[in-house]
Tab-separated table of C-alpha atoms in Angstrom:
chain	number	residue	atom	x	y	z
A	652	MET	CA	117.429	98.935	142.085
A	653	ILE	CA	117.862	97.166	138.756
A	654	ARG	CA	114.066	96.878	138.564
A	655	SER	CA	113.678	100.599	139.181
A	656	LEU	CA	116.079	101.360	136.330
A	657	TYR	CA	114.033	99.325	133.861
A	658	SER	CA	110.710	100.659	135.178
A	659	SER	CA	111.895	104.238	134.856
A	660	SER	CA	113.307	103.681	131.376
A	661	SER	CA	110.007	102.138	130.232
A	662	GLY	CA	108.211	105.223	131.533
A	663	MET	CA	110.547	107.531	129.636
A	664	SER	CA	110.115	105.521	126.427
A	665	ALA	CA	106.328	105.613	126.791
A	666	GLN	CA	106.324	109.367	127.394
A	667	GLN	CA	108.516	109.862	124.330
A	668	VAL	CA	105.839	108.168	122.202
A	669	ASN	CA	103.192	110.248	123.972
A	670	LEU	CA	105.101	113.422	123.133
A	671	ASP	CA	105.448	112.292	119.503
A	672	VAL	CA	101.662	111.880	119.256
A	673	ILE	CA	101.004	115.247	120.893
A	674	SER	CA	103.495	116.955	118.564
A	675	ASN	CA	101.792	115.407	115.543
A	676	ASN	CA	98.423	116.666	116.779
A	677	LEU	CA	99.776	120.196	117.141
A	678	ALA	CA	101.484	120.049	113.744
A	679	ASN	CA	98.130	119.220	112.115
A	680	VAL	CA	96.037	121.809	113.920
A	681	ASN	CA	95.210	123.455	110.565
A	682	THR	CA	94.919	120.251	108.506
A	683	THR	CA	91.462	119.820	106.964
A	684	GLY	CA	89.625	116.774	108.292
A	685	PHE	CA	92.442	115.767	110.658
A	686	LYS	CA	91.479	113.722	113.722
A	687	LYS	CA	93.649	113.970	116.818
A	688	ASN	CA	95.176	110.911	118.459
A	689	ARG	CA	95.727	109.982	122.065
A	690	VAL	CA	97.913	107.393	123.779
A	691	ASP	CA	96.609	104.682	126.100
A	692	PHE	CA	99.073	103.325	128.657
A	693	ALA	CA	99.100	99.914	130.354
A	694	SER	CA	101.214	98.571	133.198
A	695	LEU	CA	103.710	95.802	132.519
A	696	PHE	CA	103.594	92.473	134.345
A	697	TYR	CA	103.815	92.362	138.123
A	698	GLN	CA	106.285	90.245	140.065
A	699	THR	CA	104.914	88.566	143.191
A	700	LEU	CA	107.463	88.688	146.007
A	701	ARG	CA	105.132	87.103	148.538
A	702	GLN	CA	101.926	85.142	148.107
A	703	PRO	CA	98.902	86.131	150.213
A	704	ALA	CA	98.140	83.931	153.210
A	705	LEU	CA	94.947	83.654	155.238
A	706	SER	CA	96.772	83.212	158.507
A	707	THR	CA	100.256	82.839	159.907
A	708	ALA	CA	101.682	81.299	163.061
A	709	ASN	CA	100.771	84.387	165.071
A	710	GLY	CA	97.219	84.354	163.694
A	711	GLN	CA	97.618	87.365	161.395
A	712	ASN	CA	96.750	87.560	157.711
A	713	ASN	CA	99.527	88.287	155.228
A	714	PHE	CA	98.800	90.301	152.131
A	715	ALA	CA	100.608	89.727	148.863
A	716	VAL	CA	103.684	91.754	147.978
A	717	GLU	CA	103.662	92.619	144.277
A	718	VAL	CA	105.973	94.960	142.414
A	719	GLY	CA	105.300	96.351	138.954
A	720	ASN	CA	107.854	96.437	136.158
A	721	GLY	CA	106.966	99.648	134.396
A	722	VAL	CA	104.605	100.803	131.683
A	723	LYS	CA	103.980	100.230	127.984
A	724	ILE	CA	101.949	101.790	125.175
A	725	ALA	CA	98.683	99.847	124.963
A	726	ALA	CA	97.289	101.677	121.928
A	727	THR	CA	97.064	104.957	120.095
A	728	ARG	CA	93.434	105.908	119.562
A	729	THR	CA	91.783	108.344	117.190
A	730	ALA	CA	89.244	110.853	118.502
A	731	TRP	CA	86.445	110.876	115.937
A	732	GLU	CA	84.427	113.832	117.209
A	733	ASN	CA	83.609	116.384	114.543
A	734	GLY	CA	85.718	119.463	113.984
A	735	ILE	CA	84.112	122.851	113.429
A	736	LEU	CA	82.778	123.661	109.952
A	737	GLN	CA	84.511	126.511	108.158
A	738	GLU	CA	82.779	128.273	105.280
A	739	THR	CA	84.764	128.531	102.042
A	740	GLY	CA	82.180	129.629	99.480
A	741	ASN	CA	83.333	126.901	97.071
A	742	ASP	CA	80.385	124.654	96.162
A	743	LEU	CA	82.691	121.657	95.667
A	744	ASP	CA	84.057	121.901	99.210
A	745	LEU	CA	82.121	119.417	101.333
A	746	ALA	CA	81.913	118.887	105.086
A	747	ILE	CA	80.221	115.979	106.850
A	748	GLU	CA	78.065	116.787	109.858
A	749	GLY	CA	77.750	113.528	111.772
A	750	ALA	CA	79.056	110.064	110.945
A	751	GLY	CA	80.650	108.897	107.721
A	752	PHE	CA	83.669	109.150	105.443
A	753	PHE	CA	84.218	110.138	101.833
A	754	MET	CA	85.675	107.350	99.681
A	755	VAL	CA	88.618	108.115	97.396
A	756	HIS	CA	90.775	105.972	95.129
A	757	LEU	CA	94.310	106.044	96.531
A	758	PRO	CA	97.375	105.866	94.236
A	759	ASN	CA	98.153	102.318	95.462
A	760	GLY	CA	94.714	101.116	94.350
A	761	GLU	CA	93.180	100.925	97.829
A	762	ILE	CA	90.042	102.718	98.957
A	763	GLY	CA	90.818	105.639	101.222
A	764	PHE	CA	88.311	106.915	103.758
A	765	THR	CA	88.595	110.574	104.673
A	766	ARG	CA	86.758	113.468	106.276
A	767	ALA	CA	88.709	116.020	104.225
A	768	GLY	CA	86.233	117.251	101.621
A	769	ALA	CA	88.264	119.763	99.596
A	770	PHE	CA	87.217	118.563	96.133
A	771	ARG	CA	87.655	120.004	92.666
A	772	LEU	CA	87.231	118.960	89.058
A	773	ASP	CA	90.370	117.695	87.319
A	774	SER	CA	91.190	118.121	83.639
A	775	ASP	CA	89.102	115.043	82.783
A	776	GLY	CA	86.041	116.268	84.670
A	777	TYR	CA	86.351	113.893	87.641
A	778	LEU	CA	85.769	114.998	91.217
A	779	VAL	CA	89.137	114.676	93.002
A	780	ASN	CA	90.509	115.688	96.392
A	781	ALA	CA	93.508	117.906	97.124
A	782	GLN	CA	95.895	114.992	96.445
A	783	GLY	CA	94.263	114.221	93.082
A	784	CYS	CA	92.526	111.043	94.308
A	785	ARG	CA	89.180	110.494	92.605
A	786	LEU	CA	85.980	110.439	94.639
A	787	LEU	CA	84.184	107.077	94.662
A	788	SER	CA	80.520	106.110	94.910
A	789	SER	CA	78.414	103.095	93.965
A	790	LYS	CA	76.119	105.684	92.368
A	791	GLY	CA	78.920	107.190	90.314
A	792	ASN	CA	78.763	107.371	86.545
A	793	ALA	CA	82.322	106.651	85.351
A	794	ALA	CA	83.632	103.099	85.669
A	795	PRO	CA	87.353	102.752	86.544
A	796	GLU	CA	89.651	100.551	84.475
A	797	ASN	CA	89.895	97.987	87.279
A	798	SER	CA	86.824	97.148	89.327
A	799	ILE	CA	86.684	98.510	92.875
A	800	THR	CA	84.238	96.848	95.242
A	801	LEU	CA	83.123	97.646	98.774
A	802	ALA	CA	80.380	95.921	100.774
A	803	GLY	CA	79.519	93.878	97.689
A	804	GLN	CA	78.964	96.949	95.481
A	805	ASP	CA	81.022	98.221	92.573
A	806	LEU	CA	82.353	101.720	93.138
A	807	LYS	CA	82.663	104.238	90.328
A	808	TYR	CA	84.150	107.663	89.805
A	809	ILE	CA	81.972	110.767	89.865
A	810	GLN	CA	82.171	112.741	86.627
A	811	PRO	CA	79.473	115.417	86.415
A	812	ASP	CA	78.605	116.850	83.024
A	813	THR	CA	79.749	120.419	83.641
A	814	ASP	CA	79.252	121.840	80.161
A	815	ASP	CA	78.132	125.450	80.679
A	816	PHE	CA	76.403	124.976	84.040
A	817	VAL	CA	77.213	124.965	87.730
A	818	VAL	CA	77.546	121.821	89.847
A	819	GLN	CA	75.739	121.946	93.196
A	820	ILE	CA	75.685	119.229	95.835
A	821	ALA	CA	72.705	118.759	98.157
A	822	PRO	CA	72.860	117.669	101.839
A	823	ASP	CA	71.846	114.131	100.797
A	824	GLY	CA	74.754	113.857	98.338
A	825	SER	CA	72.711	114.271	95.174
A	826	VAL	CA	74.379	116.323	92.451
A	827	HIS	CA	72.344	119.087	90.810
A	828	THR	CA	73.047	121.273	87.818
A	829	GLU	CA	71.227	123.875	85.765
A	830	LYS	CA	70.818	121.268	83.058
A	831	GLU	CA	68.304	118.444	83.480
A	832	ILE	CA	70.074	115.066	83.275
A	833	SER	CA	68.367	111.887	84.425
A	834	ASP	CA	71.465	109.901	85.357
A	835	LEU	CA	73.402	112.390	87.470
A	836	PRO	CA	75.759	110.706	89.958
A	837	ALA	CA	75.339	110.902	93.730
A	838	ILE	CA	77.937	111.118	96.475
A	839	GLU	CA	77.890	108.343	99.052
A	840	LEU	CA	79.467	107.984	102.473
A	841	ALA	CA	80.885	104.962	104.257
A	842	ASN	CA	80.835	104.191	107.949
A	843	PHE	CA	81.894	101.254	110.104
A	844	VAL	CA	80.737	99.329	113.136
A	845	ASN	CA	84.163	99.971	114.677
A	846	PRO	CA	85.942	102.955	113.084
A	847	GLU	CA	88.759	102.490	115.620
A	848	GLY	CA	90.003	99.718	113.325
A	849	LEU	CA	90.837	102.139	110.504
A	850	MET	CA	94.543	102.441	109.714
A	851	ALA	CA	96.021	105.872	108.993
A	852	ALA	CA	97.324	106.208	105.433
A	853	GLY	CA	98.424	109.850	105.477
A	854	SER	CA	96.822	112.980	104.012
A	855	SER	CA	93.916	112.623	106.483
A	856	ALA	CA	92.938	109.318	104.846
A	857	TYR	CA	92.446	105.877	106.377
A	858	VAL	CA	92.253	102.355	104.976
A	859	TYR	CA	90.007	99.489	106.001
A	860	HIS	CA	91.043	96.676	108.344
A	861	ASP	CA	89.021	93.607	109.274
A	862	VAL	CA	88.765	94.954	112.825
A	863	CYS	CA	86.432	97.666	111.459
A	864	GLY	CA	83.671	95.109	111.005
A	865	GLU	CA	80.687	95.657	108.727
A	866	VAL	CA	80.795	98.519	106.225
A	867	ILE	CA	77.767	100.828	106.112
A	868	LEU	CA	77.462	102.347	102.632
A	869	GLY	CA	74.837	104.820	101.475
A	870	GLN	CA	73.906	108.387	100.689
A	871	PRO	CA	74.120	111.016	103.425
A	872	LEU	CA	71.134	111.045	105.824
A	873	GLU	CA	70.246	107.490	104.762
A	874	ASN	CA	68.816	105.241	107.503
A	875	GLY	CA	69.925	107.658	110.196
A	876	GLN	CA	73.394	106.048	110.229
A	877	LEU	CA	75.177	108.591	108.057
A	878	GLY	CA	75.623	112.330	108.451
A	879	MET	CA	74.641	115.127	106.108
A	880	LEU	CA	76.745	117.138	103.676
A	881	HIS	CA	77.344	120.876	103.794
A	882	SER	CA	78.383	122.293	100.445
A	883	GLY	CA	80.707	125.283	100.623
A	884	PHE	CA	82.195	124.204	103.955
A	885	LEU	CA	85.232	122.236	105.150
A	886	GLU	CA	85.643	120.373	108.427
A	887	ALA	CA	88.557	121.735	110.429
A	888	SER	CA	90.902	119.673	112.563
A	889	ASN	CA	89.438	118.670	115.932
A	890	VAL	CA	92.721	119.461	117.723
A	891	ASN	CA	92.350	121.725	120.763
A	892	ILE	CA	95.613	123.639	121.124
A	893	VAL	CA	95.197	124.405	124.834
A	894	GLU	CA	94.381	120.781	125.633
A	895	GLU	CA	97.407	119.531	123.691
A	896	MET	CA	99.726	122.045	125.356
A	897	ILE	CA	98.583	120.844	128.785
A	898	LYS	CA	99.200	117.239	127.732
A	899	MET	CA	102.647	118.206	126.471
A	900	ILE	CA	103.579	119.794	129.817
A	901	MET	CA	102.373	116.693	131.683
A	902	ALA	CA	104.364	114.413	129.348
A	903	GLN	CA	107.465	116.547	129.823
A	904	ARG	CA	107.139	116.411	133.615
A	905	ALA	CA	106.597	112.640	133.566
A	906	TYR	CA	109.706	112.270	131.391
A	907	GLU	CA	111.718	114.380	133.842
A	908	ILE	CA	110.484	112.283	136.778
A	909	GLY	CA	111.592	109.114	134.981
A	910	SER	CA	115.010	110.640	134.382
A	911	LYS	CA	115.265	111.650	138.041
A	912	SER	CA	114.280	108.131	139.122
A	913	ILE	CA	117.057	106.635	136.985
A	914	GLN	CA	119.535	109.090	138.476
A	915	THR	CA	118.432	108.167	142.015
A	916	SER	CA	118.705	104.432	141.291
A	917	ASP	CA	122.185	104.967	139.880
A	918	GLU	CA	123.248	106.848	143.011
A	919	MET	CA	121.910	104.044	145.227
A	920	MET	CA	123.857	101.461	143.207
A	921	SER	CA	126.973	103.601	143.523
A	922	ILE	CA	126.541	103.697	147.314
A	923	THR	CA	126.185	99.910	147.395
A	924	ASN	CA	129.338	99.451	145.311
A	925	ASN	CA	131.314	101.660	147.690
A	926	LEU	CA	130.290	99.880	150.908
A	927	LYS	CA	133.587	97.943	151.118
A	928	ARG	CA	135.762	100.996	150.663
């Protein structure tokens, strides 16, 4: 009965985390570039009450008796499938069709990787995202004060010369204007052998971890390993409201079952305590 109390409580704790993840998915259903998360569960250790035996005195085989001790959260995983592309009409809004991440310079100095492509020009002429983080590329044209390197290459800011002409961005990341300039910057994307290793940093951005493995850096459509850009579009969240609502109902029911199991175990212990009365 004590074991059942702990097993049930572990199930309730796990479902609470599951519900937290589902709630966060639903809260970000309209967040540009957001990727939904899911929870993976794993059973806790098993206690062997009886070892298996090939034969006994009466010639019968005995199977093992093992009892589990509950459940735990094994991992929270990110679903990287693309969200739908929504047209905005703003040439500086960019959506990635396929693999890859934009690179931005986070306030703490790290490189952020994001699928949210709502960019604009700041007062200094740099391409920045909605949080004011500057877009990075090894083919940029404005060197930062402190060097930023990725995959052995120096990253730079992108600062188009926008004097009296319109900036347009092609599917391969090249920047075009009405004025002929030979050294226009180009937007690059980054991808990873194992994107599951990326750590969430907020604002739909992620930071690198060694678990990600090798970094793939290049212009869109390069080597078939990176997606293409769509100018004038944004990638919507990949959260499916109906799917998340179903998961929420299942998590709620599992939580209720755990609570009922604890109540039943408590009643059984109460009966045992009252046997002498």
